[in-house]
PDB file of C-alpha atoms in Angstrom:
ATOM      1  CA  MET A   1      65.087 107.313  68.505  1.00 41.00           C
ATOM      2  CA  ASN A   2      65.897 103.327  68.640  1.00 42.00           C
ATOM      3  CA  GLN A   3      66.469 102.105  64.848  1.00 45.00           C
ATOM      4  CA  GLU A   4      65.248  98.934  65.706  1.00 44.00           C
ATOM      5  CA  ASN A   5      61.913 100.392  66.615  1.00 40.00           C
ATOM      6  CA  GLN A   6      62.073 102.114  63.376  1.00 46.00           C
ATOM      7  CA  VAL A   7      62.041  98.926  61.623  1.00 63.00           C
ATOM      8  CA  THR A   8      60.047  96.368  63.660  1.00 88.00           C
ATOM      9  CA  GLY A   9      56.229  96.186  61.947  1.00 96.00           C
ATOM     10  CA  ALA A  10      53.101  95.370  63.627  1.00 97.00           C
ATOM     11  CA  THR A  11      49.551  94.873  62.584  1.00 98.00           C
ATOM     12  CA  ILE A  12      46.859  97.300  64.637  1.00 98.00           C
ATOM     13  CA  TRP A  13      43.295  95.910  64.129  1.00 98.00           C
ATOM     14  CA  LEU A  14      41.109  98.573  64.932  1.00 98.00           C
ATOM     15  CA  THR A  15      37.508  96.983  65.153  1.00 97.00           C
ATOM     16  CA  GLY A  16      34.170  98.511  66.227  1.00 97.00           C
ATOM     17  CA  LEU A  17      31.021  99.586  65.126  1.00 96.00           C
ATOM     18  CA  PRO A  18      30.186 102.378  61.307  1.00 95.00           C
ATOM     19  CA  SER A  19      31.139 105.884  62.670  1.00 95.00           C
ATOM     20  CA  ALA A  20      32.577 104.146  66.060  1.00 96.00           C
ATOM     21  CA  GLY A  21      35.753 106.409  65.580  1.00 96.00           C
ATOM     22  CA  LYS A  22      38.539 103.662  64.206  1.00 97.00           C
ATOM     23  CA  THR A  23      39.536 105.515  61.380  1.00 96.00           C
ATOM     24  CA  THR A  24      39.880 108.878  63.240  1.00 96.00           C
ATOM     25  CA  ILE A  25      42.202 107.535  65.871  1.00 98.00           C
ATOM     26  CA  ALA A  26      43.867 105.434  63.299  1.00 98.00           C
ATOM     27  CA  TYR A  27      44.988 108.500  61.841  1.00 98.00           C
ATOM     28  CA  GLU A  28      45.832 110.608  64.557  1.00 98.00           C
ATOM     29  CA  LEU A  29      48.007 107.615  65.808  1.00 98.00           C
ATOM     30  CA  ALA A  30      49.690 107.363  62.408  1.00 98.00           C
ATOM     31  CA  GLY A  31      51.145 111.234  62.570  1.00 98.00           C
ATOM     32  CA  ARG A  32      52.202 110.604  65.957  1.00 97.00           C
ATOM     33  CA  LEU A  33      54.270 107.462  64.984  1.00 97.00           C
ATOM     34  CA  ARG A  34      55.560 108.810  61.654  1.00 97.00           C
ATOM     35  CA  GLU A  35      56.960 112.105  63.926  1.00 97.00           C
ATOM     36  CA  GLU A  36      58.841 109.492  65.671  1.00 96.00           C
ATOM     37  CA  GLY A  37      60.101 108.065  62.543  1.00 95.00           C
ATOM     38  CA  HIS A  38      58.083 104.878  62.214  1.00 96.00           C
ATOM     39  CA  ARG A  39      56.928 103.639  58.699  1.00 96.00           C
ATOM     40  CA  VAL A  40      53.389 103.673  58.712  1.00 98.00           C
ATOM     41  CA  GLU A  41      50.687 102.462  56.549  1.00 98.00           C
ATOM     42  CA  VAL A  42      46.737 103.228  57.372  1.00 98.00           C
ATOM     43  CA  LEU A  43      44.775 100.608  55.940  1.00 97.00           C
ATOM     44  CA  ASP A  44      41.268 102.375  55.934  1.00 93.00           C
ATOM     45  CA  GLY A  45      38.468  99.715  55.118  1.00 88.00           C
ATOM     46  CA  ASP A  46      36.132 102.091  53.067  1.00 86.00           C
ATOM     47  CA  GLU A  47      39.541 102.691  50.640  1.00 90.00           C
ATOM     48  CA  VAL A  48      40.123  99.044  50.753  1.00 90.00           C
ATOM     49  CA  ARG A  49      36.797  98.481  49.665  1.00 87.00           C
ATOM     50  CA  THR A  50      37.271 100.791  46.652  1.00 89.00           C
ATOM     51  CA  PHE A  51      40.870  99.542  45.375  1.00 87.00           C
ATOM     52  CA  LEU A  52      41.426  95.870  46.993  1.00 86.00           C
ATOM     53  CA  THR A  53      38.059  94.303  47.377  1.00 86.00           C
ATOM     54  CA  ALA A  54      35.641  96.065  44.643  1.00 85.00           C
ATOM     55  CA  GLY A  55      33.004  93.551  43.778  1.00 87.00           C
ATOM     56  CA  LEU A  56      32.558  91.899  47.381  1.00 91.00           C
ATOM     57  CA  GLY A  57      29.220  92.646  49.077  1.00 88.00           C
ATOM     58  CA  PHE A  58      28.313  92.627  52.739  1.00 87.00           C
ATOM     59  CA  SER A  59      27.167  88.943  53.249  1.00 90.00           C
ATOM     60  CA  ARG A  60      28.909  87.087  55.497  1.00 91.00           C
ATOM     61  CA  GLU A  61      31.104  85.401  53.551  1.00 95.00           C
ATOM     62  CA  ASP A  62      32.103  88.565  51.361  1.00 94.00           C
ATOM     63  CA  ARG A  63      32.677  90.217  54.780  1.00 93.00           C
ATOM     64  CA  HIS A  64      35.002  87.498  55.731  1.00 94.00           C
ATOM     65  CA  THR A  65      36.957  87.228  52.536  1.00 95.00           C
ATOM     66  CA  ASN A  66      37.398  90.857  52.959  1.00 95.00           C
ATOM     67  CA  VAL A  67      38.983  91.015  56.173  1.00 96.00           C
ATOM     68  CA  GLN A  68      41.369  88.012  55.306  1.00 96.00           C
ATOM     69  CA  ARG A  69      42.556  90.179  52.096  1.00 95.00           C
ATOM     70  CA  ILE A  70      42.829  92.710  54.444  1.00 96.00           C
ATOM     71  CA  GLY A  71      44.801  90.845  57.011  1.00 97.00           C
ATOM     72  CA  PHE A  72      46.910  89.258  54.253  1.00 97.00           C
ATOM     73  CA  LEU A  73      47.768  92.422  52.904  1.00 97.00           C
ATOM     74  CA  ALA A  74      48.676  93.878  56.943  1.00 98.00           C
ATOM     75  CA  ASP A  75      50.458  90.979  57.947  1.00 98.00           C
ATOM     76  CA  LEU A  76      52.745  91.610  54.743  1.00 97.00           C
ATOM     77  CA  LEU A  77      53.399  94.990  55.889  1.00 98.00           C
ATOM     78  CA  SER A  78      53.922  94.311  59.269  1.00 97.00           C
ATOM     79  CA  ARG A  79      56.649  91.402  58.437  1.00 96.00           C
ATOM     80  CA  ASN A  80      58.350  94.492  56.367  1.00 96.00           C
ATOM     81  CA  GLY A  81      58.713  96.722  59.110  1.00 96.00           C
ATOM     82  CA  VAL A  82      55.282  98.777  58.710  1.00 97.00           C
ATOM     83  CA  LYS A  83      53.281 100.088  61.503  1.00 98.00           C
ATOM     84  CA  THR A  84      50.252  98.698  59.712  1.00 98.00           C
ATOM     85  CA  LEU A  85      46.774 100.294  61.347  1.00 98.00           C
ATOM     86  CA  VAL A  86      43.495  98.787  59.980  1.00 98.00           C
ATOM     87  CA  PRO A  87      40.162 100.835  60.873  1.00 97.00           C
ATOM     88  CA  VAL A  88      37.674  97.821  59.729  1.00 96.00           C
ATOM     89  CA  ILE A  89      34.643  97.033  61.084  1.00 95.00           C
ATOM     90  CA  ALA A  90      35.635  93.255  61.018  1.00 95.00           C
ATOM     91  CA  PRO A  91      31.930  92.121  62.400  1.00 95.00           C
ATOM     92  CA  TYR A  92      32.776  88.744  63.178  1.00 96.00           C
ATOM     93  CA  ALA A  93      35.143  87.140  66.097  1.00 97.00           C
ATOM     94  CA  ASP A  94      36.135  84.012  63.881  1.00 97.00           C
ATOM     95  CA  SER A  95      37.141  86.446  60.984  1.00 97.00           C
ATOM     96  CA  ARG A  96      39.676  88.378  63.297  1.00 97.00           C
ATOM     97  CA  GLU A  97      40.830  85.450  65.099  1.00 97.00           C
ATOM     98  CA  ALA A  98      41.960  84.183  61.691  1.00 97.00           C
ATOM     99  CA  VAL A  99      43.906  87.034  61.189  1.00 98.00           C
ATOM    100  CA  ARG A 100      45.694  86.852  64.488  1.00 97.00           C
ATOM    101  CA  LYS A 101      46.540  83.290  63.506  1.00 97.00           C
ATOM    102  CA  ARG A 102      47.942  84.348  60.217  1.00 97.00           C
ATOM    103  CA  HIS A 103      50.134  86.810  62.040  1.00 97.00           C
ATOM    104  CA  GLN A 104      51.250  84.341  64.628  1.00 97.00           C
ATOM    105  CA  ALA A 105      52.236  82.189  62.239  1.00 97.00           C
ATOM    106  CA  SER A 106      54.107  84.279  60.278  1.00 96.00           C
ATOM    107  CA  GLY A 107      55.838  86.040  63.636  1.00 95.00           C
ATOM    108  CA  ALA A 108      54.581  89.345  63.152  1.00 96.00           C
ATOM    109  CA  ALA A 109      53.248  91.560  66.202  1.00 97.00           C
ATOM    110  CA  TYR A 110      49.342  91.518  66.239  1.00 97.00           C
ATOM    111  CA  LEU A 111      47.342  93.973  68.498  1.00 98.00           C
ATOM    112  CA  GLU A 112      43.394  93.908  68.937  1.00 98.00           C
ATOM    113  CA  VAL A 113      41.612  97.306  69.282  1.00 98.00           C
ATOM    114  CA  HIS A 114      37.750  97.261  70.423  1.00 98.00           C
ATOM    115  CA  VAL A 115      36.591 100.886  69.369  1.00 98.00           C
ATOM    116  CA  ALA A 116      33.649 100.098  71.773  1.00 97.00           C
ATOM    117  CA  THR A 117      31.636 103.167  70.925  1.00 96.00           C
ATOM    118  CA  PRO A 118      27.737 102.424  71.953  1.00 95.00           C
ATOM    119  CA  VAL A 119      25.652 102.347  68.795  1.00 94.00           C
ATOM    120  CA  GLU A 120      23.624 105.102  70.049  1.00 94.00           C
ATOM    121  CA  VAL A 121      26.456 107.070  69.920  1.00 95.00           C
ATOM    122  CA  CYS A 122      27.571 106.252  66.454  1.00 94.00           C
ATOM    123  CA  SER A 123      24.264 106.452  65.226  1.00 93.00           C
ATOM    124  CA  GLU A 124      24.264 110.359  66.428  1.00 94.00           C
ATOM    125  CA  ARG A 125      28.376 110.772  64.797  1.00 93.00           C
ATOM    126  CA  ASP A 126      26.656 108.989  61.845  1.00 89.00           C
ATOM    127  CA  VAL A 127      29.623 110.130  59.415  1.00 86.00           C
ATOM    128  CA  LYS A 128      28.500 108.280  56.431  1.00 89.00           C
ATOM    129  CA  GLY A 129      24.767 109.090  56.764  1.00 90.00           C
ATOM    130  CA  LEU A 130      24.269 105.065  56.887  1.00 91.00           C
ATOM    131  CA  TYR A 131      22.280 104.790  60.451  1.00 93.00           C
ATOM    132  CA  ALA A 132      19.892 107.533  58.928  1.00 91.00           C
ATOM    133  CA  LYS A 133      19.861 105.600  55.553  1.00 90.00           C
ATOM    134  CA  GLN A 134      19.050 102.061  57.455  1.00 92.00           C
ATOM    135  CA  ALA A 135      16.415 103.886  58.991  1.00 90.00           C
ATOM    136  CA  ALA A 136      14.811 105.092  56.608  1.00 92.00           C
ATOM    137  CA  GLY A 137      14.762 101.739  54.641  1.00 91.00           C
ATOM    138  CA  GLU A 138      16.775 102.564  52.099  1.00 92.00           C
ATOM    139  CA  ILE A 139      19.914 100.012  53.100  1.00 90.00           C
ATOM    140  CA  SER A 140      19.573  96.867  55.490  1.00 87.00           C
ATOM    141  CA  GLY A 141      22.499  94.634  56.658  1.00 87.00           C
ATOM    142  CA  LEU A 142      23.994  97.643  58.629  1.00 90.00           C
ATOM    143  CA  THR A 143      26.570  96.314  61.049  1.00 92.00           C
ATOM    144  CA  GLY A 144      25.597  96.685  64.748  1.00 89.00           C
ATOM    145  CA  VAL A 145      21.737  97.303  64.076  1.00 90.00           C
ATOM    146  CA  ASP A 146      20.257  94.822  61.758  1.00 88.00           C
ATOM    147  CA  ASP A 147      23.184  92.777  60.967  1.00 89.00           C
ATOM    148  CA  PRO A 148      25.586  91.202  63.621  1.00 91.00           C
ATOM    149  CA  TYR A 149      28.720  92.606  65.268  1.00 95.00           C
ATOM    150  CA  GLU A 150      30.746  90.219  67.466  1.00 96.00           C
ATOM    151  CA  ALA A 151      32.383  92.386  69.953  1.00 96.00           C
ATOM    152  CA  PRO A 152      36.072  91.121  71.202  1.00 97.00           C
ATOM    153  CA  GLU A 153      35.833  89.210  74.224  1.00 95.00           C
ATOM    154  CA  SER A 154      39.179  90.118  75.017  1.00 96.00           C
ATOM    155  CA  PRO A 155      40.807  92.534  73.037  1.00 97.00           C
ATOM    156  CA  ASP A 156      44.597  93.933  73.475  1.00 97.00           C
ATOM    157  CA  LEU A 157      42.726  97.017  73.898  1.00 97.00           C
ATOM    158  CA  ARG A 158      39.061  98.568  74.584  1.00 97.00           C
ATOM    159  CA  ILE A 159      38.987 102.427  73.768  1.00 97.00           C
ATOM    160  CA  GLU A 160      35.395 103.790  74.833  1.00 95.00           C
ATOM    161  CA  SER A 161      35.581 106.918  72.139  1.00 92.00           C
ATOM    162  CA  HIS A 162      32.665 108.602  73.771  1.00 92.00           C
ATOM    163  CA  THR A 163      34.252 109.484  76.775  1.00 95.00           C
ATOM    164  CA  GLN A 164      37.507 110.537  76.051  1.00 95.00           C
ATOM    165  CA  SER A 165      39.209 112.606  72.974  1.00 96.00           C
ATOM    166  CA  VAL A 166      40.576 111.342  69.836  1.00 96.00           C
ATOM    167  CA  GLN A 167      44.098 112.428  71.346  1.00 97.00           C
ATOM    168  CA  GLU A 168      43.454 110.795  74.572  1.00 97.00           C
ATOM    169  CA  SER A 169      42.335 107.604  72.432  1.00 97.00           C
ATOM    170  CA  ALA A 170      45.572 107.650  70.416  1.00 97.00           C
ATOM    171  CA  ALA A 171      47.992 108.273  73.353  1.00 97.00           C
ATOM    172  CA  ALA A 172      46.340 105.182  75.061  1.00 97.00           C
ATOM    173  CA  LEU A 173      47.234 103.024  72.100  1.00 97.00           C
ATOM    174  CA  HIS A 174      50.881 104.150  71.846  1.00 97.00           C
ATOM    175  CA  ALA A 175      50.970 103.466  75.202  1.00 97.00           C
ATOM    176  CA  LEU A 176      50.053 100.186  75.100  1.00 97.00           C
ATOM    177  CA  LEU A 177      52.389  99.777  71.915  1.00 97.00           C
ATOM    178  CA  ALA A 178      55.519 100.905  73.769  1.00 96.00           C
ATOM    179  CA  GLU A 179      54.364  98.818  76.720  1.00 96.00           C
ATOM    180  CA  ARG A 180      54.894  95.747  74.027  1.00 95.00           C
ATOM    181  CA  GLY A 181      58.249  97.099  72.912  1.00 94.00           C
ATOM    182  CA  LEU A 182      56.857  98.230  69.163  1.00 94.00           C
ATOM    183  CA  ALA A 183      56.643 102.242  69.856  1.00 90.00           C
TER     184      ALA A 183
END
């Protein structure tokens, strides 16, 4: 194990629709990185909303604030030697770009990964029952259905989780980290 790699932080931002597989892939990769001796944290969007950004709604402004707060924390952790995996929808390109620029300004490594799962597949998975609630008229503003999702135009990696296993997806992301000298 290369000691230098163990303390090299980076933010790996996984964006995609609800139920795309972002969190599952992040935890799979986190386990692998920990086994290799890396310091790793997962900033799960749902957990962050519970503890860090409680009180924010789902308006465009609140979503932007949510993403910026998570981006600040990710940058802080990354600058301190932590591989920070961020499975967060982050539906707006300008919000994600602001996070990228924060990392560039601080010198922290930042990778954007688009978990590009079609909405039809996400709806079938419906991990949290959101698509069913939206279809029943119980909720509105579901990203990718009746609220916009701006897919990254040129992510560092695009994962099509509906065509490969979680392990294959995490392995592709690990390979990118290794290629960039981050794993």
